[in-house]
PDB file of C-alpha atoms in Angstrom:
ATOM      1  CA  UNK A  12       3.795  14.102   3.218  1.00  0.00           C
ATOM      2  CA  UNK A  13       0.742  14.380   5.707  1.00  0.00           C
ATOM      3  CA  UNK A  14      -0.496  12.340   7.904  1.00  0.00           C
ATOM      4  CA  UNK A  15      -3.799  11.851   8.060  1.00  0.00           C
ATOM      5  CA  UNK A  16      -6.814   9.833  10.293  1.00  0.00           C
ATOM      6  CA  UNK A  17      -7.875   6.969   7.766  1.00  0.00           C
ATOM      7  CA  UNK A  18      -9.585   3.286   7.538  1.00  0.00           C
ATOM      8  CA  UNK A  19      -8.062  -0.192   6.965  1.00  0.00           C
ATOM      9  CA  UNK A  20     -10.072  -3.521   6.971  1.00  0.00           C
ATOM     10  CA  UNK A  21     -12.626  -2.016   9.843  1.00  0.00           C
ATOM     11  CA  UNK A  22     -10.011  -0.289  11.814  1.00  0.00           C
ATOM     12  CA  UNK A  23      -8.863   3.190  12.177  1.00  0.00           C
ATOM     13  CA  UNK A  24      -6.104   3.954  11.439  1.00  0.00           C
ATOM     14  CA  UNK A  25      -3.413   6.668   9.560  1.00  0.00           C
ATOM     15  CA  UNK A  26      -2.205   7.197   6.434  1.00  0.00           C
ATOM     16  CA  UNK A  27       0.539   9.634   4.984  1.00  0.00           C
ATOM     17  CA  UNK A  28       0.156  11.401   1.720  1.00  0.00           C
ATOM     18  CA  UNK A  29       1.886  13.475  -0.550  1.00  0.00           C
ATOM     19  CA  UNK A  30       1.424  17.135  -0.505  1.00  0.00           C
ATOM     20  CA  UNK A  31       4.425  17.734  -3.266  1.00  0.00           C
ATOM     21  CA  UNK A  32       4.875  16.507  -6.737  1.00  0.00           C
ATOM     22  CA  UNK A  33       8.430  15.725  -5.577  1.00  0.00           C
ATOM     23  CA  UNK A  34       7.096  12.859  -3.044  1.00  0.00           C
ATOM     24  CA  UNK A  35       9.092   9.623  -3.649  1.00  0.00           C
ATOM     25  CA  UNK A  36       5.777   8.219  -2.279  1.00  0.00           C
ATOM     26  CA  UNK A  37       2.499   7.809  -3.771  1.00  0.00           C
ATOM     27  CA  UNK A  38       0.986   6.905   0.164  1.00  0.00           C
ATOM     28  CA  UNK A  39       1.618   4.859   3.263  1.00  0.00           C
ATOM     29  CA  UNK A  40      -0.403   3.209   5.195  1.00  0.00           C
ATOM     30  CA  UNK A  41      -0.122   1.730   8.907  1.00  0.00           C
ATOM     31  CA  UNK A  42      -1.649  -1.843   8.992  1.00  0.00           C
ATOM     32  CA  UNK A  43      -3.490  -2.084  12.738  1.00  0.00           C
ATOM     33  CA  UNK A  44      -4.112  -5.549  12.831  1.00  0.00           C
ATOM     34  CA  UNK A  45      -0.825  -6.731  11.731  1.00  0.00           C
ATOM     35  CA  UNK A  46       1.543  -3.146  13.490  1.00  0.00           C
ATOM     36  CA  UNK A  47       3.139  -3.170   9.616  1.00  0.00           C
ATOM     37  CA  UNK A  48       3.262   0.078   7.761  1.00  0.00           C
ATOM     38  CA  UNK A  49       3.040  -0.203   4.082  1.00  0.00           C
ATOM     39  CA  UNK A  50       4.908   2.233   1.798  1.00  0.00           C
ATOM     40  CA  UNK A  51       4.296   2.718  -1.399  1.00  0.00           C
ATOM     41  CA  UNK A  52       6.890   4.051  -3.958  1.00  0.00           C
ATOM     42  CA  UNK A  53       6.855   5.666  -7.302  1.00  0.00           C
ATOM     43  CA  UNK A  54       9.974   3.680  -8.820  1.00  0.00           C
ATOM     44  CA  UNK A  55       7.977   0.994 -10.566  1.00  0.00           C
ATOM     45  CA  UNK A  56       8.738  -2.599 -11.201  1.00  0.00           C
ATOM     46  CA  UNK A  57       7.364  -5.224 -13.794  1.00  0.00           C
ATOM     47  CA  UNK A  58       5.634  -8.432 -11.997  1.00  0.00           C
ATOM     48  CA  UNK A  59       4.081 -11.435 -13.762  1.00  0.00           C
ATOM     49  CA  UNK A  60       0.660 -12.173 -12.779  1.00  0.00           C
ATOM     50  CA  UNK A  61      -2.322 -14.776 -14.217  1.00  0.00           C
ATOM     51  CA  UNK A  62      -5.045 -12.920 -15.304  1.00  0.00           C
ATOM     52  CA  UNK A  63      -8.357 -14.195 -17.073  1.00  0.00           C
ATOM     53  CA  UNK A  64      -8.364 -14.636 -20.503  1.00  0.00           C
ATOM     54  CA  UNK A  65     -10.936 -12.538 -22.810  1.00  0.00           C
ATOM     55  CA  UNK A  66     -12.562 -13.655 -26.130  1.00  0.00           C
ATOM     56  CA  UNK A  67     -13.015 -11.031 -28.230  1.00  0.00           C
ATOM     57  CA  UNK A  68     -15.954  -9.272 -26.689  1.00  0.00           C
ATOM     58  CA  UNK A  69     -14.008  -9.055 -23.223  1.00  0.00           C
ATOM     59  CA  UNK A  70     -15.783 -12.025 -21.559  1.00  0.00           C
ATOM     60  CA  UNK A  71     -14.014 -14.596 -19.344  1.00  0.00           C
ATOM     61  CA  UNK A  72     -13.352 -17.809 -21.003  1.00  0.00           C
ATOM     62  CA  UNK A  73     -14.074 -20.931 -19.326  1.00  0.00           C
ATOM     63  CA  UNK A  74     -13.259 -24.525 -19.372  1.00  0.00           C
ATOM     64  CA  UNK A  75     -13.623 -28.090 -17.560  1.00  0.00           C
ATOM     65  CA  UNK A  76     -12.022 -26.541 -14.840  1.00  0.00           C
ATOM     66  CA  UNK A  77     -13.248 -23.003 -14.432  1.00  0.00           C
ATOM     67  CA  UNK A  78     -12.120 -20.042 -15.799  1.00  0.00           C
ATOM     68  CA  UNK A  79      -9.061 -20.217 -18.174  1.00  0.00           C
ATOM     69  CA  UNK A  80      -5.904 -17.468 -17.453  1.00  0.00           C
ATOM     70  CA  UNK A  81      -2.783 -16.849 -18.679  1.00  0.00           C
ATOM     71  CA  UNK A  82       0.163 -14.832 -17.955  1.00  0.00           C
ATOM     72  CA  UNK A  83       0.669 -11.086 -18.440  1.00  0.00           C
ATOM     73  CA  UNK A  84       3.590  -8.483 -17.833  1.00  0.00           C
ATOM     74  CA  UNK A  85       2.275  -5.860 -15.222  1.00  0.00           C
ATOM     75  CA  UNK A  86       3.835  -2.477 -14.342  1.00  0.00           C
ATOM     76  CA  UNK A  87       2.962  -1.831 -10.508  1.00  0.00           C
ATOM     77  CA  UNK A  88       4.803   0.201  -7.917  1.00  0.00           C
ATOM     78  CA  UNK A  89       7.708  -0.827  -5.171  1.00  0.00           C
ATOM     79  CA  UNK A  90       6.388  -1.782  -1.714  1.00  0.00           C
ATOM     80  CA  UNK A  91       8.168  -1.864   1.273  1.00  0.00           C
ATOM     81  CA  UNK A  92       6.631  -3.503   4.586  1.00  0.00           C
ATOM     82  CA  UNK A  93       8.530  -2.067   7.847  1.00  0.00           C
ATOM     83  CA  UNK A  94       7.695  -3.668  10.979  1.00  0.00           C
ATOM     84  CA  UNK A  95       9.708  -2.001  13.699  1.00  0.00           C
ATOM     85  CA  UNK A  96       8.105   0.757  15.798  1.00  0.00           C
ATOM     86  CA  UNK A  97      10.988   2.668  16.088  1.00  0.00           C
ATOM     87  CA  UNK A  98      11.844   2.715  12.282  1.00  0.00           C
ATOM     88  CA  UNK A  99       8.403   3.736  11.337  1.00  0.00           C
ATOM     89  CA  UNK A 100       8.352   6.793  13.719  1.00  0.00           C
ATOM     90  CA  UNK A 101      11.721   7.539  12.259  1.00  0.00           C
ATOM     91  CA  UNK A 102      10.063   7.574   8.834  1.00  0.00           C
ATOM     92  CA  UNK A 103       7.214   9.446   9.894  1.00  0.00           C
ATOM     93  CA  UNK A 104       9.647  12.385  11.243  1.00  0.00           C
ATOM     94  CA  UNK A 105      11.578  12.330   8.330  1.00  0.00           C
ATOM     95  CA  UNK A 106       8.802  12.647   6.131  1.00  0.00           C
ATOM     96  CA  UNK A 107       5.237  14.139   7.876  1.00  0.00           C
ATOM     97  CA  UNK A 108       5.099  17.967   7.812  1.00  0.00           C
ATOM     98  CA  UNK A 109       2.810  17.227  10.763  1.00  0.00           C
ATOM     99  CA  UNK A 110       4.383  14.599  12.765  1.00  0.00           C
ATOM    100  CA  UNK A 111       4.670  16.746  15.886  1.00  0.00           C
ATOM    101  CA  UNK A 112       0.685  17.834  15.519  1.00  0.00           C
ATOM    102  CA  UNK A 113      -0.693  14.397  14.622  1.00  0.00           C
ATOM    103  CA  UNK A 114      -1.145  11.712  17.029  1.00  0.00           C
ATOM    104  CA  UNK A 115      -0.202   8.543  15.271  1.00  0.00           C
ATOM    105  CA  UNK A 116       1.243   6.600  18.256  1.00  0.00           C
ATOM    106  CA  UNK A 117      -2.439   6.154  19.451  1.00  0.00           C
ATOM    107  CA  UNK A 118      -3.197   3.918  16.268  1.00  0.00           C
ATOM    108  CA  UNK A 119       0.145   2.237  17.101  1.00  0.00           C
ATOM    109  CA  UNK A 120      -0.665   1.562  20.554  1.00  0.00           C
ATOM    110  CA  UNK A 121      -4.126   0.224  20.002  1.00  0.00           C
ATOM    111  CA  UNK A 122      -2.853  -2.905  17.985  1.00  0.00           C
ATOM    112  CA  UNK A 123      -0.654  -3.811  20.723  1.00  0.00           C
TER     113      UNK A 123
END
């Protein structure tokens, strides 16, 4: 992966992304406001969420109290939230190709 200077909610911030096919990681990102970085895996899991229901032309259906929804089956990827400093920059040399170029411990710092 690759870290690189990114954006979150009006912040700066950075961001790692994969530079194989091989990844086990679709992206991470670190959360400024909150010091969590976000990882984001390709292993998959099935969650139930409420959705809106659709008539038949794809329009929301509503009642007497707003819009109706039901249930549906949803394939979305693994997330993992780590919140200690010294585990993320653990992860980041373990996984950045350019963790020793790239100066993510100012975004870190910033938030603090």
């Amino acid at each position: 992966m690759m870290l690189v200077q990114s954006s979150w909610q009006e912040s700066q911030t950075f961001r790692m992304i994969p530079i194989a096919e091989s990844c086990p990681y679709v992206e991470c990102i670190f959360d400024p406001g909150t010091n969590v970085f976000v990882i984001i895996s390709k292993t998959t899991k099935h969650t139930l969420h409420m959705l809106p229901k659709l008539d038949e032309y794809g329009q929301m259906i509503t009642g007497t109290k707003g819009a109706k929804q039901e249930r549906h089956k949803i394939e979305v990827f693994q997330e993992f939230y780590i919140e200690d400093a010294v585990a993320i920059k653990d992860l980041i040399h373990m996984f950045a190709v350019n963790a020793d170029t790239f100066d993510y411990a100012a975004f870190m710092t910033k938030s603090e």
